[in-house]
Amino acid sequence: MSLILLVSCEKQVEDTTTKLVINSETPFVVPFSGGECTIEFTIKNPIADTELKAVANSWWISDIEVYDNKLTFAAQRNTSGEERTATLRLTYGDIESLIDVKQGIKEGKYDYDIKATVFGGEYYGMASSDNFNYFVQLGNAEINENNDVPEGIYYYFDIYAKYRGGDNPILPNGTYIFDKSGNCPIGCFDAEYSKAHFNDADGNPTTSFVFSHGTVTVTDNRFEAEITMTDSTVHHIVYEGELHVPSVVNSPEYGSKLTSDLSFEHNNATVRMMYYGDYYETGKAHWSISLMERQNPIDGDYFTIDLITDSLEDTTDSVLGTYTAASDLELKENCFIAGMIEGTKYLYSWYYVIIEDYVDQSQGAPLADGSIEIKKDGNSYIVTLDCEDDNGHTIKGSFNCLNCEFYDRTQR
């Protein structure tokens, strides 16, 4: 009993040693995507007026902060293709602790592999450039004025193509490359309006992405994009279904400024023939023909005619023949592309009046229908037009061209 009383009366010695205890698992693992990371710690028996300090020995760790028994830091995304390590050195007075940090690499090719279920946007024609503009929107949520559907995913592509949309615009097949020039060339999607955002539960964009580079591939009823963002994330977006982009182009009822039928007969004229090869991918040659009543300065009646021949020959004699009107949406051999107006743009085959090198905007008409014959008499090219404008007026006459100019535009 005495022994028991002796033991029970013995005082426990309190440990007053200051200790730095790391509560997070070590080595600390950082996801390949990087971002803000948190390491939890405890200081037993803290020392007055003493703060924990931390430094890293690697460039990919930054913005280290310490507060409320937590250490936070920012890790950059690992794009090296190899796992990497770093060390955090923590000091508290005379106490030092080293924490190993490891970061792996991405598994698979994409950070985001999106199967889009919604496709839409607007077709703007040539409203802002010399090429046809399709502003595409797609993702997993309804497209509305603000694209603010909760948890919605939205991607935007400002695409420029060589083909017109027509009354039922379908995004043309082809490959489109990300472009930062601002020139909006054919076969690109422009940097200024191409972007992406993911919404939160309230429909607000919680994560936004800025395009860095990438490619869009369009085939029949399939849209596929592979985009790298400025944060180095790689996005793969696929939509399968009709690629209809509603039209917002407002065009006048007709483009002709004629008030009566037009007839003409011009001798000693000039024809300028420009060869573009298989520009429209029809397997036949595309030519742009300019007819000038007078040259140097250009003055009087002036026609521009877009032709599709029956071969790929690049000789001026290969344009000889008869051509009938065809829509740019249904091209065929031995046709001239019917003139039209879309928005404010005059497209394809047109009649103009030029006064000393300047177009008279109060005159002109599209060659909307009819036929055009090109033949040769000695060294002269004779072009005979039997056409109509888009308001029922006839456009008939001929150019006897003693002077013929040829330009190969495939070399540009």
Coordinates of C-alpha atoms in Angstrom, one line a residue, residues 131-330:
N131 CA -14.2 36.3 -95.8
F132 CA -17.3 34.5 -94.6
N133 CA -17.6 34.7 -90.8
Y134 CA -19.2 31.9 -88.8
F135 CA -19.3 32.6 -85.0
V136 CA -19.8 29.1 -83.5
Q137 CA -20.9 28.4 -79.9
L138 CA -21.0 24.8 -78.5
G139 CA -21.0 23.0 -75.2
N140 CA -23.3 21.1 -72.9
A141 CA -25.9 23.7 -72.1
E142 CA -28.6 25.8 -73.8
I143 CA -27.4 28.7 -75.8
N144 CA -29.1 31.9 -74.7
E145 CA -28.4 35.6 -74.7
N146 CA -26.0 35.4 -71.7
N147 CA -25.0 31.7 -71.8
D148 CA -25.7 31.6 -68.1
V149 CA -27.0 28.1 -67.6
P150 CA -25.9 26.7 -64.2
E151 CA -22.9 24.3 -64.6
G152 CA -22.9 25.2 -68.3
I153 CA -19.8 24.6 -70.4
Y154 CA -19.4 27.0 -73.4
Y155 CA -16.8 27.3 -76.2
Y156 CA -16.7 30.0 -78.8
F157 CA -14.9 29.9 -82.2
D158 CA -14.8 32.9 -84.5
I159 CA -14.3 31.1 -87.8
Y160 CA -13.6 32.4 -91.3
A161 CA -14.3 30.3 -94.5
K162 CA -14.2 30.7 -98.2
Y163 CA -17.8 29.5 -98.7
R164 CA -21.0 31.5 -98.2
G165 CA -23.6 30.3 -95.8
G166 CA -26.8 31.0 -97.8
D167 CA -30.3 30.8 -96.3
N168 CA -29.4 27.8 -94.2
P169 CA -25.8 28.3 -93.1
I170 CA -23.9 25.1 -92.4
L171 CA -20.3 25.5 -91.2
P172 CA -18.2 24.5 -94.2
N173 CA -15.9 21.5 -94.0
G174 CA -12.2 22.2 -93.6
T175 CA -9.4 22.7 -91.2
Y176 CA -9.2 26.0 -89.3
I177 CA -6.1 27.2 -87.5
F178 CA -6.0 29.6 -84.5
D179 CA -4.8 33.0 -85.7
K180 CA -3.6 36.1 -83.7
S181 CA -3.0 38.4 -86.7
G182 CA -6.5 40.0 -86.6
N183 CA -6.6 39.8 -90.5
C184 CA -9.2 37.0 -90.4
P185 CA -7.8 34.9 -93.3
I186 CA -9.7 32.0 -94.8
G187 CA -9.1 28.8 -92.8
C188 CA -8.7 30.4 -89.4
F189 CA -10.5 31.1 -86.2
D190 CA -9.6 34.5 -84.8
A191 CA -8.1 35.1 -81.4
E192 CA -10.2 38.1 -80.4
Y193 CA -13.5 36.4 -80.0
S194 CA -12.5 32.8 -79.5
K195 CA -12.7 31.7 -75.9
A196 CA -14.3 29.3 -73.3
H197 CA -15.9 29.5 -69.9
F198 CA -17.3 27.0 -67.3
N199 CA -20.2 28.2 -65.2
D200 CA -20.8 27.6 -61.5
A201 CA -24.1 26.5 -59.9
D202 CA -25.5 30.0 -60.2
G203 CA -24.7 30.3 -63.9
N204 CA -21.7 32.7 -63.4
P205 CA -18.5 32.0 -65.3
T206 CA -16.3 30.5 -62.6
T207 CA -13.5 29.3 -64.9
S208 CA -12.5 31.2 -68.0
F209 CA -9.9 30.1 -70.7
V210 CA -7.9 32.1 -73.2
F211 CA -6.9 30.3 -76.4
S212 CA -3.2 30.0 -77.1
H213 CA -3.1 27.8 -80.2
G214 CA -5.1 24.9 -81.7
T215 CA -7.0 23.4 -84.6
V216 CA -10.6 22.9 -85.6
T217 CA -11.5 20.1 -88.1
V218 CA -14.9 20.1 -89.7
T219 CA -16.3 17.2 -91.7
D220 CA -19.8 16.2 -92.5
N221 CA -21.9 16.5 -89.3
R222 CA -18.8 16.5 -87.1
F223 CA -16.9 19.4 -85.3
E224 CA -13.7 18.5 -83.5
A225 CA -11.3 21.0 -81.9
E226 CA -8.0 20.5 -80.0
I227 CA -7.1 23.7 -78.2
T228 CA -4.2 24.6 -75.9
M229 CA -5.1 27.4 -73.5
T230 CA -2.8 30.1 -72.1
D231 CA -2.8 28.1 -68.8
S232 CA -1.4 25.1 -70.7
T233 CA -4.5 23.1 -70.3
V234 CA -5.4 21.0 -73.4
H235 CA -9.1 20.8 -74.4
H236 CA -10.6 18.3 -76.8
I237 CA -14.2 19.2 -78.0
V238 CA -16.3 17.1 -80.2
Y239 CA -19.8 17.7 -81.5
E240 CA -21.6 15.3 -83.8
G241 CA -24.8 16.4 -85.6
E242 CA -25.9 19.1 -88.0
L243 CA -23.5 22.1 -87.9
H244 CA -26.2 24.7 -88.5
V245 CA -25.3 28.3 -87.7
P246 CA -28.4 30.6 -87.9
S247 CA -28.1 33.6 -90.2
V248 CA -28.1 37.2 -89.0
V249 CA -27.1 38.8 -92.3
N250 CA -29.7 41.4 -93.4
S251 CA -29.5 41.8 -97.2
P252 CA -31.6 44.1 -99.4
E253 CA -34.3 42.5 -101.6
Y254 CA -32.2 43.1 -104.7
G255 CA -28.8 44.7 -105.5
S256 CA -29.4 46.0 -109.0
K257 CA -29.5 49.8 -109.5
L258 CA -30.7 49.5 -113.1
T259 CA -34.1 51.1 -113.9
S260 CA -34.3 49.6 -117.5
D261 CA -32.7 47.0 -119.7
L262 CA -29.0 47.5 -120.5
S263 CA -27.4 47.0 -123.9
F264 CA -23.9 47.7 -125.2
E265 CA -21.4 47.0 -127.9
H266 CA -17.7 47.8 -127.1
N267 CA -14.8 47.4 -129.5
N268 CA -11.1 47.9 -128.8
A269 CA -11.8 46.8 -125.3
T270 CA -9.6 45.0 -122.8
V271 CA -10.1 41.7 -121.0
R272 CA -8.1 40.8 -117.9
M273 CA -8.0 37.0 -117.1
M274 CA -6.9 35.9 -113.6
Y275 CA -6.4 32.1 -113.0
Y276 CA -6.9 30.7 -109.5
G277 CA -6.6 27.0 -110.1
D278 CA -9.0 24.7 -108.2
Y279 CA -9.8 27.4 -105.7
Y280 CA -13.3 26.1 -105.0
E281 CA -12.2 22.5 -104.9
T282 CA -14.5 21.4 -107.8
G283 CA -11.7 19.7 -109.8
K284 CA -12.0 22.5 -112.3
A285 CA -10.4 25.9 -112.7
H286 CA -11.7 29.1 -111.3
W287 CA -11.1 32.2 -113.4
S288 CA -11.9 35.8 -112.6
I289 CA -12.6 37.8 -115.9
S290 CA -12.6 41.6 -116.0
L291 CA -14.0 43.4 -119.1
M292 CA -13.0 47.1 -119.5
E293 CA -14.6 49.4 -122.0
R294 CA -11.6 51.7 -121.7
Q295 CA -8.3 51.4 -119.9
N296 CA -5.7 53.9 -118.6
P297 CA -7.7 55.2 -116.9
I298 CA -10.4 52.6 -116.5
D299 CA -13.6 54.3 -117.7
G300 CA -17.1 53.3 -118.8
D301 CA -18.8 49.9 -118.6
Y302 CA -16.9 47.3 -116.5
F303 CA -17.8 43.7 -115.8
T304 CA -16.3 41.2 -113.3
I305 CA -17.2 37.6 -114.1
D306 CA -16.3 34.5 -112.0
L307 CA -16.0 31.3 -114.1
I308 CA -15.6 27.6 -113.5
T309 CA -14.2 26.0 -116.6
D310 CA -14.3 22.3 -117.6
S311 CA -10.6 21.6 -117.0
L312 CA -7.7 22.8 -114.8
E313 CA -5.7 24.3 -117.7
D314 CA -4.2 27.7 -117.1
T315 CA -4.1 29.0 -120.7
T316 CA -6.3 31.9 -121.8
D317 CA -7.7 29.8 -124.6
S318 CA -9.0 27.3 -122.0
V319 CA -11.7 29.8 -121.0
L320 CA -13.3 29.6 -124.5
G321 CA -16.8 28.3 -124.4
T322 CA -20.3 29.0 -123.1
Y323 CA -21.1 29.5 -119.5
T324 CA -24.5 29.4 -117.7
A325 CA -25.4 31.0 -114.4
A326 CA -25.0 28.8 -111.2
S327 CA -25.2 29.6 -107.5
D328 CA -22.0 29.7 -105.5
L329 CA -23.6 27.0 -103.4
E330 CA -24.0 24.6 -106.3

